[in-house]
Each structure stands twice: as C-alpha cells, then as structure tokens.
Amino acid sequence: MLCFDSRALQVVERLRSAGFRTALVGGCVRDSLLSIPPHDYDAATAARPEQVLEVCSDFRCVETGLKHGTVTVLSGGLPVEVTTFRKEGDYTDHRRPDKVTFTGDLTEDLARRDFTINAIAWEPEGVADPFGGQVDLERRMVRCVGNADRRFSEDALRPLRGLRLAAQLDFSLEEDTSAALRQHIPELRYVAWERITAEFLRLLCAPAAPQILLEFPEAISQILPEMAATVGFDQRNPHHCYDVYTHSIKTLANAPPDPVLRLAALLHDVGKPPSFTLDESGVGHFYGHPKISAMLSEKALGRLRLDKATQERTLTLIARHDLPVEPTRRWVGRWLSRLGEEIFFDLMTLKRADGLACALPGGEREQIRRQAEELARVMVAEEACFTMKDLAVNGRDALAAGLRGPAIGQALRELLDQVAQGELPNERDVLMTQLDHQKWSLD
Ligand code: ATP
Ligand code: MG
C-alpha cells in the first residue's frame, strides 16, 4: 500500500478533476514503494504550465521554470513540483537538452528520466512502469532508462546521480550501467561545481557510501584530483593495513553522516603521498602530513564552492587530526578554547574514526579520548570559561589598562588561554592586574 502526503494528493486531484492526466513521479514513488517516507514530491501532468497556474490558482504557486514546464505548487506548506509531460531534444553540451517539447504522453515523459527506479509513475488507477523499475527495486539495482552509454553522454551529472542513488539506497549498479558510468566520469568536468557538490555531499553522507567510494575511486579523483595519489598508496607502516585511499574510506565509514566530518575523513590523509619517507629499516613515515593535507584540502574545498564556515571547520579538523590527546583539565581547557566546543567534539569523533581504520585497535588511545571527552562535558556543564565572551575582562578593560591596537587582542587571547587551562582564575581583579603587567612589559 503506497502512502503519500495528502497535501500532494490534493494537487494531483485538482489537476485531474480539471481534465488533465496527472501522476506522481520520481523519488516520491520510488521511496514509497520501498516504504521510505518521501522527502519531496514531483508530479507530471498533461497540463501546460499556464494551465497549471490557472487550475491551481487558489494554491500559492512559484514559477520555478516555466520554459521547462515546472511550476512549484505549495499545498498546505508542502512544495509539489509540477512539470508538464515533456520530451527532450539532443544534448550537445552534456548539461541540458537543446530543446524540450511538451507532450501529452506520460510514457514519453518517463522515457527521458535517468534511472528505471526513478521512472515509475503513480496515479490513483495504478502504477505506470514501462521500463521495469519495480523489478529493479526488488533486485535492488540502479539501471539506466534505455541505452546507458547514451543516457550518460547526454547529461554528465547522471553518473554522479547514479552513484549517489546507489549509495543512498544500498543498491548495486547494473552491469551495463556500471560500465558506461565509469566511461563517462571524466565528463563531470562539463558540470557546474554547485550541482556536483550538492550530489557529492549527499553521496558522502549516504549509508552505503563506503562501498561505492571503494568501487569507484576514479569518480572521487575526478571531483577531488588531490585524492588520486592516495589510491593504492602503500603506507609501509605496521600501524596501517590499508593503502591511504582505503584507509580514508574506512575512516569515513566510521564517521557519522555529517558533511563536515565525512569530508574531513575523506581528505585527512591526502597529504600523505607527498610527505612519505622511508627510514633505514624500510618503515614508511609521513612527518608533517596533517598540514599538507590541510593545504591541499583548502584548494579542493574552495573548488567545491562550500561556504566559508564549512570550509574552515573541515580544514581545522584535517589540520589537527593527529593532535595527541591528554586527559587533563589543562589540555581539554586549552583545546576547548582554541577550537570551540563543537569542533572539539568533532575532532574527538574524527580521531576515533581514524583510529578504528588502522591495523591495531589502539584501545589505550580510545580510553584517553573518552576521558578527555568526559572532562570536556563536565567543563562545559560547569560553564567554565573557554570563549572570549566568557572572559571576565574585555577590550574596554584592556584599553583602560593602557593597551592599544593589536596588543589588545593578543593580550586577551593569552589571558583566555591561561584561564581556559586553569592557570588563572576567571576573576576580574586578577585579570586586570595581568593586563597592567602586560602594559608595563610592553613599555
Ligand atoms: P531525491 O529527491 O531523493 O534526490 P529524486 O529521484 O526525486 O531523488 P530529484 O532530483 O528530486 O531526484 O528529481 C526528480 C526526478 O526527476 C527523478 O526521480 C528523475 O525521474 C528526474 N531527474 C532528475 N534529474 C535528472 C537528470 N539529471 N536526468 C534525468 N532525469 C532526472
Ligand atoms: Mg525528489
């Protein structure tokens, strides 16, 4: 029994009662057949966009892409993307069809869709499934509608969509689809970074991401060329039983499905190949690699057009992933203050994920991490001071103490470090005396 949001059904009903054939299509039908609650709704209709606007005039409508036939109808707050049945012309730029033509035929509309499991339509009379999407759902398989080679060459984003979909549903890729997908990965270069990044982050956070990433390293190297050198890179070190790429994916698998943590896990060792050295006994080392990883990742994340905050959080985790942990109030205070609460706990999570992806269990390190996390939780609950705004003195006090210009920020940061590490109490009198000393030491 398929289950759809009644607000989406209302839109379908409205168009049908005005005499236009209308069906729910795409992800909502696929997910519903898999008993997954749909997260967005697409409808396909024989009505032209202006007819959709007219018939749905008592709903709020947004003209999302009139030329391509799409109107977003807001039904009780739920957006339903209503698109006129359409056929697509040739694709000459690997991005979009040269022209789209409206059609009255549902099957023609389903034929332009990417994968069989996305080309199933639902109407109250029943399901239309001309390309065998339901059989593929049962076989847990992602398969192109029609000739895979042609479908991927039309739209260069489709290979990545295919990987994302397989990772999201834990499906495998049908043989021809998989072979053609591999062939067309280089054409991702024709696609705008914003579209790549949206699919890529969803892929990284999907439940079966590790399997897909291990199977298609060339796709990751196409998006993040910095990763290419990690594939198959033998670490020659007893702590590691995997090559750098496999270790990175295993780390990702151990990290929660959060974009920052998964990106940091994927990229944390990207600086290993360029920092590799062998000692006289033939053991591999990677001195200073976290810094190189952060440098390489900065370029990669900039290319992905991620917002600044996401880039900075990810880069901090990468740069600090090898920071030795000490289970003391002094150490925890220092790093809570330097990193902030959220990144502090994310760093512990990344280090745990990294540790679990190595040859040796590292039980002792895990115990230290747990103690540090517990201490951090206690200190956060105690409302201990580890941010500038918690400090008992501020910029005005530093000015009053006679400090000027950059010396103010520097003095306050030093005080915060000392307070956070428990070396000074967070008391105004004590800190004012320290500021006075600073003034004299500068003079
Ligand atoms: P989800 O919403 O979970 O991302 P979805 O399959 O609904 O999955 P959408 O991006 O919402 O994905 O697209 C809706 C439908 O439009 C798809 O199911 C598919 O039928 C069609 N579609 C989307 N993008 C493409 C594409 N690049 N090529 C062909 N068909 C596509
Ligand atoms: Mg969708």
XYZ file of C-alpha atoms and ligand atoms in Angstrom:
475
model
C 0.000 0.000 0.000
C 1.617 3.250 -1.133
C 1.459 6.144 1.234
C 1.688 9.771 0.072
C 1.210 13.072 1.829
C -2.442 14.066 1.417
C -1.342 17.606 0.504
C 0.483 16.252 -2.570
C -2.544 14.127 -3.475
C -4.702 17.239 -3.310
C -2.672 18.860 -6.104
C -2.881 15.699 -8.240
C -6.631 15.543 -7.667
C -7.131 19.199 -8.575
C -5.405 18.788 -11.942
C -7.168 15.510 -12.677
C -10.593 16.909 -11.936
C -9.847 19.742 -14.380
C -9.371 17.016 -17.008
C -5.556 16.768 -17.104
C -3.829 13.421 -16.721
C -1.527 13.822 -13.721
C 0.726 11.406 -11.852
C 3.204 11.440 -9.008
C 6.653 10.537 -10.372
C 10.325 10.184 -9.434
C 11.752 9.909 -5.951
C 8.452 10.021 -4.072
C 7.087 6.958 -5.914
C 10.411 5.109 -5.675
C 10.773 5.802 -1.944
C 7.160 4.992 -1.201
C 7.491 1.598 -2.980
C 10.481 0.972 -0.690
C 8.427 2.016 2.376
C 10.684 5.051 2.868
C 8.708 8.248 3.626
C 9.149 10.577 0.593
C 11.042 13.793 1.344
C 9.926 15.741 -1.698
C 7.177 15.482 -4.273
C 7.252 15.664 -8.056
C 4.174 15.424 -10.242
C 3.980 15.138 -14.032
C 0.936 16.434 -15.868
C -0.582 16.845 -19.306
C -1.474 20.441 -18.347
C 0.724 23.197 -19.764
C 2.416 25.426 -17.178
C -0.077 28.266 -17.691
C -2.917 25.767 -17.229
C -1.303 24.511 -14.008
C -1.173 28.111 -12.747
C -4.818 28.619 -13.639
C -6.161 25.347 -12.229
C -4.111 25.726 -9.036
C -4.781 29.458 -8.636
C -6.019 29.076 -5.076
C -2.713 27.467 -4.056
C 0.412 29.556 -3.791
C 2.417 28.868 -6.957
C 6.029 29.644 -7.784
C 7.032 29.801 -11.448
C 10.141 27.669 -10.958
C 10.997 27.057 -14.610
C 8.085 27.912 -16.873
C 10.117 27.384 -20.052
C 10.897 23.822 -18.968
C 7.369 23.329 -17.746
C 7.862 23.451 -13.975
C 5.558 25.158 -11.503
C 6.002 24.625 -7.764
C 2.595 24.382 -6.135
C 2.584 24.932 -2.372
C -0.082 22.769 -0.832
C -0.518 23.481 2.885
C 3.192 24.383 3.035
C 4.335 21.301 1.083
C 6.068 22.166 -2.204
C 4.966 19.935 -5.088
C 6.989 20.358 -8.276
C 4.527 20.031 -11.132
C 6.132 19.542 -14.548
C 4.364 19.236 -17.874
C 4.958 15.874 -19.653
C 7.904 16.600 -21.865
C 10.317 15.115 -24.366
C 13.867 16.282 -24.630
C 15.829 17.043 -27.798
C 19.515 16.271 -28.312
C 22.102 17.227 -25.746
C 25.121 18.899 -27.272
C 26.724 20.391 -24.171
C 26.471 17.356 -21.784
C 24.364 19.530 -19.490
C 20.902 20.258 -20.783
C 18.765 19.388 -23.775
C 18.953 21.765 -26.743
C 15.173 21.973 -26.590
C 12.279 20.484 -24.675
C 8.881 19.781 -26.211
C 5.701 19.333 -24.238
C 3.796 16.139 -24.917
C 0.500 14.660 -23.811
C 2.102 11.259 -23.278
C 3.178 10.010 -19.836
C 5.378 7.207 -21.239
C 7.374 9.699 -23.301
C 7.902 11.741 -20.158
C 9.082 8.679 -18.216
C 11.498 7.780 -21.042
C 13.521 10.984 -20.516
C 14.177 10.159 -16.855
C 17.561 8.883 -15.707
C 17.061 5.527 -13.970
C 14.292 2.934 -14.171
C 13.578 3.231 -10.436
C 13.025 6.985 -10.987
C 10.766 6.396 -13.993
C 7.748 4.932 -12.229
C 4.527 6.949 -12.123
C 1.639 6.614 -9.701
C -1.963 7.502 -10.483
C -4.997 6.590 -8.372
C -5.801 3.882 -11.001
C -2.431 2.244 -10.540
C 1.255 2.380 -11.290
C 2.765 3.037 -14.745
C 6.141 1.360 -15.018
C 7.097 0.950 -18.695
C 10.833 0.403 -18.017
C 10.682 -2.261 -15.315
C 11.519 -0.003 -12.382
C 9.688 -2.187 -9.857
C 11.656 -5.286 -10.826
C 14.852 -3.266 -10.380
C 13.635 -2.086 -6.979
C 13.161 -5.721 -5.999
C 16.602 -6.638 -7.336
C 17.992 -3.558 -5.604
C 19.551 -2.287 -8.772
C 20.226 1.098 -10.390
C 19.763 0.810 -14.169
C 19.561 3.497 -16.835
C 16.360 4.013 -18.795
C 17.398 2.904 -22.293
C 20.977 2.838 -23.526
C 23.288 3.629 -20.597
C 26.091 4.999 -22.741
C 23.747 7.426 -24.473
C 21.982 8.480 -21.295
C 25.246 9.287 -19.503
C 26.673 11.139 -22.502
C 23.543 13.332 -22.639
C 23.840 14.651 -19.117
C 27.232 14.488 -17.406
C 25.723 14.781 -13.913
C 23.915 11.442 -14.285
C 26.920 9.240 -13.434
C 27.235 11.030 -10.103
C 23.474 10.842 -9.525
C 23.697 7.102 -10.192
C 26.443 6.665 -7.591
C 24.584 8.814 -5.075
C 21.370 6.879 -5.590
C 23.114 3.503 -5.231
C 24.872 4.719 -2.052
C 21.679 6.165 -0.637
C 19.596 3.019 -1.199
C 22.428 0.495 -0.799
C 21.704 -0.781 -4.325
C 24.177 -2.151 -6.834
C 24.687 -0.751 -10.310
C 23.516 -2.965 -13.146
C 26.428 -4.195 -15.256
C 25.942 -2.099 -18.427
C 25.035 0.935 -16.333
C 28.147 0.499 -14.199
C 30.478 0.065 -17.207
C 29.043 3.100 -19.026
C 29.081 5.149 -15.842
C 32.821 4.557 -15.433
C 33.412 5.624 -19.038
C 31.571 8.907 -18.622
C 33.018 10.049 -15.299
C 35.548 12.426 -16.952
C 32.631 14.368 -18.465
C 31.759 15.615 -14.994
C 34.105 18.454 -15.939
C 31.284 19.944 -18.005
C 29.031 20.246 -14.964
C 28.773 23.335 -12.715
C 30.503 22.829 -9.365
C 27.357 23.740 -7.409
C 25.480 20.799 -8.931
C 28.424 18.440 -8.401
C 28.839 19.483 -4.783
C 25.155 19.009 -3.947
C 25.205 15.400 -5.243
C 28.693 14.693 -3.881
C 27.839 15.673 -0.295
C 24.726 13.522 -0.442
C 26.875 10.647 -1.721
C 29.407 11.087 1.101
C 26.675 11.033 3.748
C 24.737 8.105 2.286
C 24.538 4.778 4.181
C 26.381 2.725 1.537
C 28.881 5.483 0.637
C 31.941 3.394 1.637
C 31.145 0.554 -0.774
C 30.516 2.944 -3.661
C 33.605 5.058 -2.927
C 35.781 1.934 -2.807
C 34.313 0.666 -6.064
C 34.634 3.982 -7.959
C 37.838 5.736 -6.823
C 38.073 7.349 -10.266
C 34.869 9.285 -9.576
C 36.329 10.701 -6.365
C 39.592 11.532 -8.122
C 37.639 13.349 -10.826
C 35.955 15.548 -8.213
C 38.974 15.757 -5.884
C 42.088 15.231 -8.050
C 44.152 15.621 -4.856
C 42.883 12.158 -3.835
C 44.232 10.415 -6.946
C 47.712 9.806 -5.454
C 46.195 8.118 -2.369
C 44.603 5.306 -4.410
C 46.700 2.172 -3.849
C 49.398 4.118 -1.959
C 51.149 1.538 0.255
C 51.886 3.061 3.684
C 54.649 0.529 4.547
C 53.896 1.048 8.228
C 52.856 -1.568 10.825
C 50.087 0.721 12.123
C 48.363 0.549 8.777
C 46.977 -2.446 6.935
C 45.298 -0.416 4.160
C 46.532 1.830 1.379
C 45.883 5.542 2.003
C 42.687 5.662 -0.085
C 41.140 2.575 1.540
C 42.112 3.858 4.991
C 40.450 7.207 4.193
C 37.225 5.496 3.119
C 37.259 3.235 6.198
C 37.681 6.362 8.330
C 34.713 7.933 6.534
C 32.704 4.777 7.181
C 33.414 5.128 10.919
C 32.366 8.797 10.981
C 28.738 9.911 11.417
C 26.933 11.068 8.237
C 27.685 14.758 8.654
C 29.165 16.600 5.624
C 31.993 18.251 7.592
C 33.070 15.051 9.338
C 32.795 12.947 6.194
C 34.771 15.458 4.102
C 37.416 15.692 6.812
C 37.618 11.882 6.998
C 37.955 11.589 3.231
C 40.678 14.227 2.968
C 42.542 13.909 6.280
C 45.463 11.922 4.832
C 45.574 13.463 1.347
C 48.953 14.951 2.355
C 50.463 11.506 2.987
C 51.780 10.687 -0.512
C 53.720 13.977 -0.826
C 55.180 13.672 2.709
C 56.160 9.986 2.500
C 59.651 8.960 3.672
C 61.175 5.547 4.304
C 63.521 5.008 7.263
C 66.564 2.715 7.166
C 64.510 -0.248 8.362
C 62.064 0.206 5.490
C 59.196 1.658 7.546
C 57.134 4.450 5.998
C 56.601 7.798 7.761
C 54.553 10.868 6.926
C 56.038 13.660 9.031
C 54.007 16.857 8.941
C 51.321 15.361 6.736
C 48.281 16.945 8.502
C 49.460 20.401 7.478
C 49.987 19.310 3.873
C 46.580 17.610 3.925
C 45.034 20.903 5.073
C 46.835 22.862 2.354
C 45.707 20.500 -0.394
C 42.186 20.359 1.041
C 41.889 24.133 1.127
C 42.147 24.188 -2.651
C 39.777 21.261 -3.039
C 37.095 22.698 -0.742
C 37.331 26.109 -2.412
C 36.691 24.445 -5.754
C 33.614 22.718 -4.329
C 32.266 26.234 -3.557
C 31.461 25.280 0.030
C 30.503 28.115 2.346
C 33.354 29.605 4.387
C 32.203 28.196 7.749
C 32.044 24.624 6.386
C 35.462 25.026 4.775
C 37.036 26.350 7.972
C 35.567 23.648 10.216
C 36.661 20.917 7.821
C 40.170 22.340 7.448
C 40.634 22.691 11.208
C 39.702 19.035 11.700
C 42.100 17.946 8.951
C 44.974 20.102 10.236
C 44.520 18.831 13.818
C 43.631 15.194 13.212
C 46.918 13.933 14.673
C 46.887 16.160 17.770
C 47.953 13.986 20.740
C 45.199 13.948 23.361
C 45.866 14.393 27.078
C 43.115 13.593 29.580
C 43.797 16.633 31.760
C 41.746 19.776 32.517
C 44.639 21.845 31.266
C 44.729 20.161 27.841
C 40.960 19.972 27.458
C 40.541 23.622 28.512
C 43.184 24.758 26.054
C 41.622 22.948 23.104
C 38.028 23.738 24.028
C 39.088 27.358 23.969
C 41.131 27.187 20.774
C 38.729 25.048 18.752
C 35.352 25.866 20.271
C 33.042 23.249 21.764
C 31.593 21.869 18.524
C 34.890 21.317 16.721
C 36.455 19.908 19.883
C 33.914 17.082 19.995
C 34.035 16.647 16.196
C 37.806 16.268 16.439
C 37.449 13.500 19.022
C 34.927 11.805 16.726
C 37.255 12.070 13.722
C 40.208 10.750 15.724
C 38.112 7.792 16.861
C 37.026 7.062 13.272
C 40.650 7.317 12.125
C 41.895 5.053 14.918
C 39.341 2.372 14.105
C 40.536 2.319 10.476
C 44.106 1.314 11.431
C 45.732 -2.090 11.821
C 45.981 -2.019 15.610
C 42.965 -1.453 17.831
C 44.573 1.450 19.776
C 42.498 0.754 22.905
C 44.661 2.919 25.111
C 44.216 5.960 22.876
C 40.490 5.398 22.807
C 40.431 5.357 26.591
C 42.306 8.664 26.700
C 39.876 10.168 24.174
C 36.923 9.057 26.266
C 38.419 10.607 29.401
C 39.084 13.864 27.538
C 35.522 13.923 26.179
C 34.109 13.269 29.640
C 36.212 16.073 31.103
C 35.080 18.397 28.315
C 31.433 17.586 29.042
C 31.974 18.316 32.744
C 33.735 21.599 31.954
C 31.006 22.666 29.527
C 28.349 21.838 32.156
C 30.321 23.797 34.777
C 30.205 26.737 32.354
C 33.965 27.014 32.651
C 35.448 29.897 30.680
C 36.773 28.995 27.255
C 35.436 31.687 24.954
C 36.295 35.374 24.774
C 32.791 36.358 25.759
C 33.048 34.338 28.996
C 36.278 36.112 29.989
C 35.895 38.441 32.993
C 37.703 41.271 31.155
C 37.143 42.686 27.662
C 38.621 45.088 25.103
C 37.473 48.133 27.031
C 39.333 46.908 30.113
C 42.459 46.374 28.031
C 42.146 49.937 26.681
C 41.672 51.237 30.217
C 44.825 49.355 31.227
C 46.681 51.324 28.553
C 46.968 48.707 25.797
C 46.481 49.793 22.204
C 45.964 48.278 18.734
C 46.783 44.599 18.085
C 48.260 44.258 21.580
C 44.681 44.248 22.935
C 43.580 41.149 21.042
C 46.854 39.399 21.750
C 46.718 40.118 25.492
C 43.099 38.929 25.742
C 43.852 35.739 23.793
C 46.773 34.975 26.105
C 44.606 35.562 29.164
C 41.874 33.346 27.746
C 44.417 30.583 27.103
C 45.629 30.776 30.688
C 42.117 30.886 32.159
C 40.928 28.015 29.943
C 43.908 25.915 31.022
C 43.166 26.617 34.691
C 46.347 28.657 35.214
C 44.464 31.799 36.186
C 41.026 32.185 37.797
C 38.408 33.947 35.665
C 38.252 36.841 38.113
C 38.202 40.450 37.044
C 40.677 41.760 39.657
C 43.251 39.087 38.892
C 42.913 39.588 35.133
C 43.082 43.395 35.414
C 46.372 43.048 37.307
C 47.629 40.815 34.479
C 46.613 43.437 31.895
C 48.512 46.072 33.862
C 51.593 43.841 33.832
C 51.192 43.406 30.081
C 51.176 47.181 29.668
C 54.445 47.528 31.619
C 56.073 44.647 29.852
C 55.235 46.314 26.500
C 56.574 49.680 27.627
P 15.771 12.628 -4.285
O 14.626 13.596 -4.209
O 15.843 11.622 -3.247
O 17.051 13.341 -4.534
P 14.775 12.135 -6.856
O 14.882 10.927 -7.736
O 13.402 12.596 -6.518
O 15.571 11.780 -5.588
P 15.152 14.743 -7.926
O 16.403 15.495 -8.187
O 14.170 15.251 -6.952
O 15.593 13.285 -7.524
O 14.470 14.552 -9.357
C 13.148 14.093 -9.526
C 13.049 13.165 -10.731
O 13.422 13.873 -11.908
C 13.976 11.968 -10.685
O 13.423 10.909 -9.974
C 14.121 11.643 -12.147
O 12.979 10.965 -12.624
C 14.139 13.014 -12.799
N 15.509 13.549 -12.930
C 16.161 14.368 -12.070
N 17.380 14.685 -12.518
C 17.522 14.060 -13.698
C 18.563 14.000 -14.670
N 19.711 14.650 -14.496
N 18.326 13.258 -15.786
C 17.157 12.613 -15.975
N 16.160 12.618 -15.096
C 16.318 13.328 -13.974
Mg 12.982 14.258 -5.435
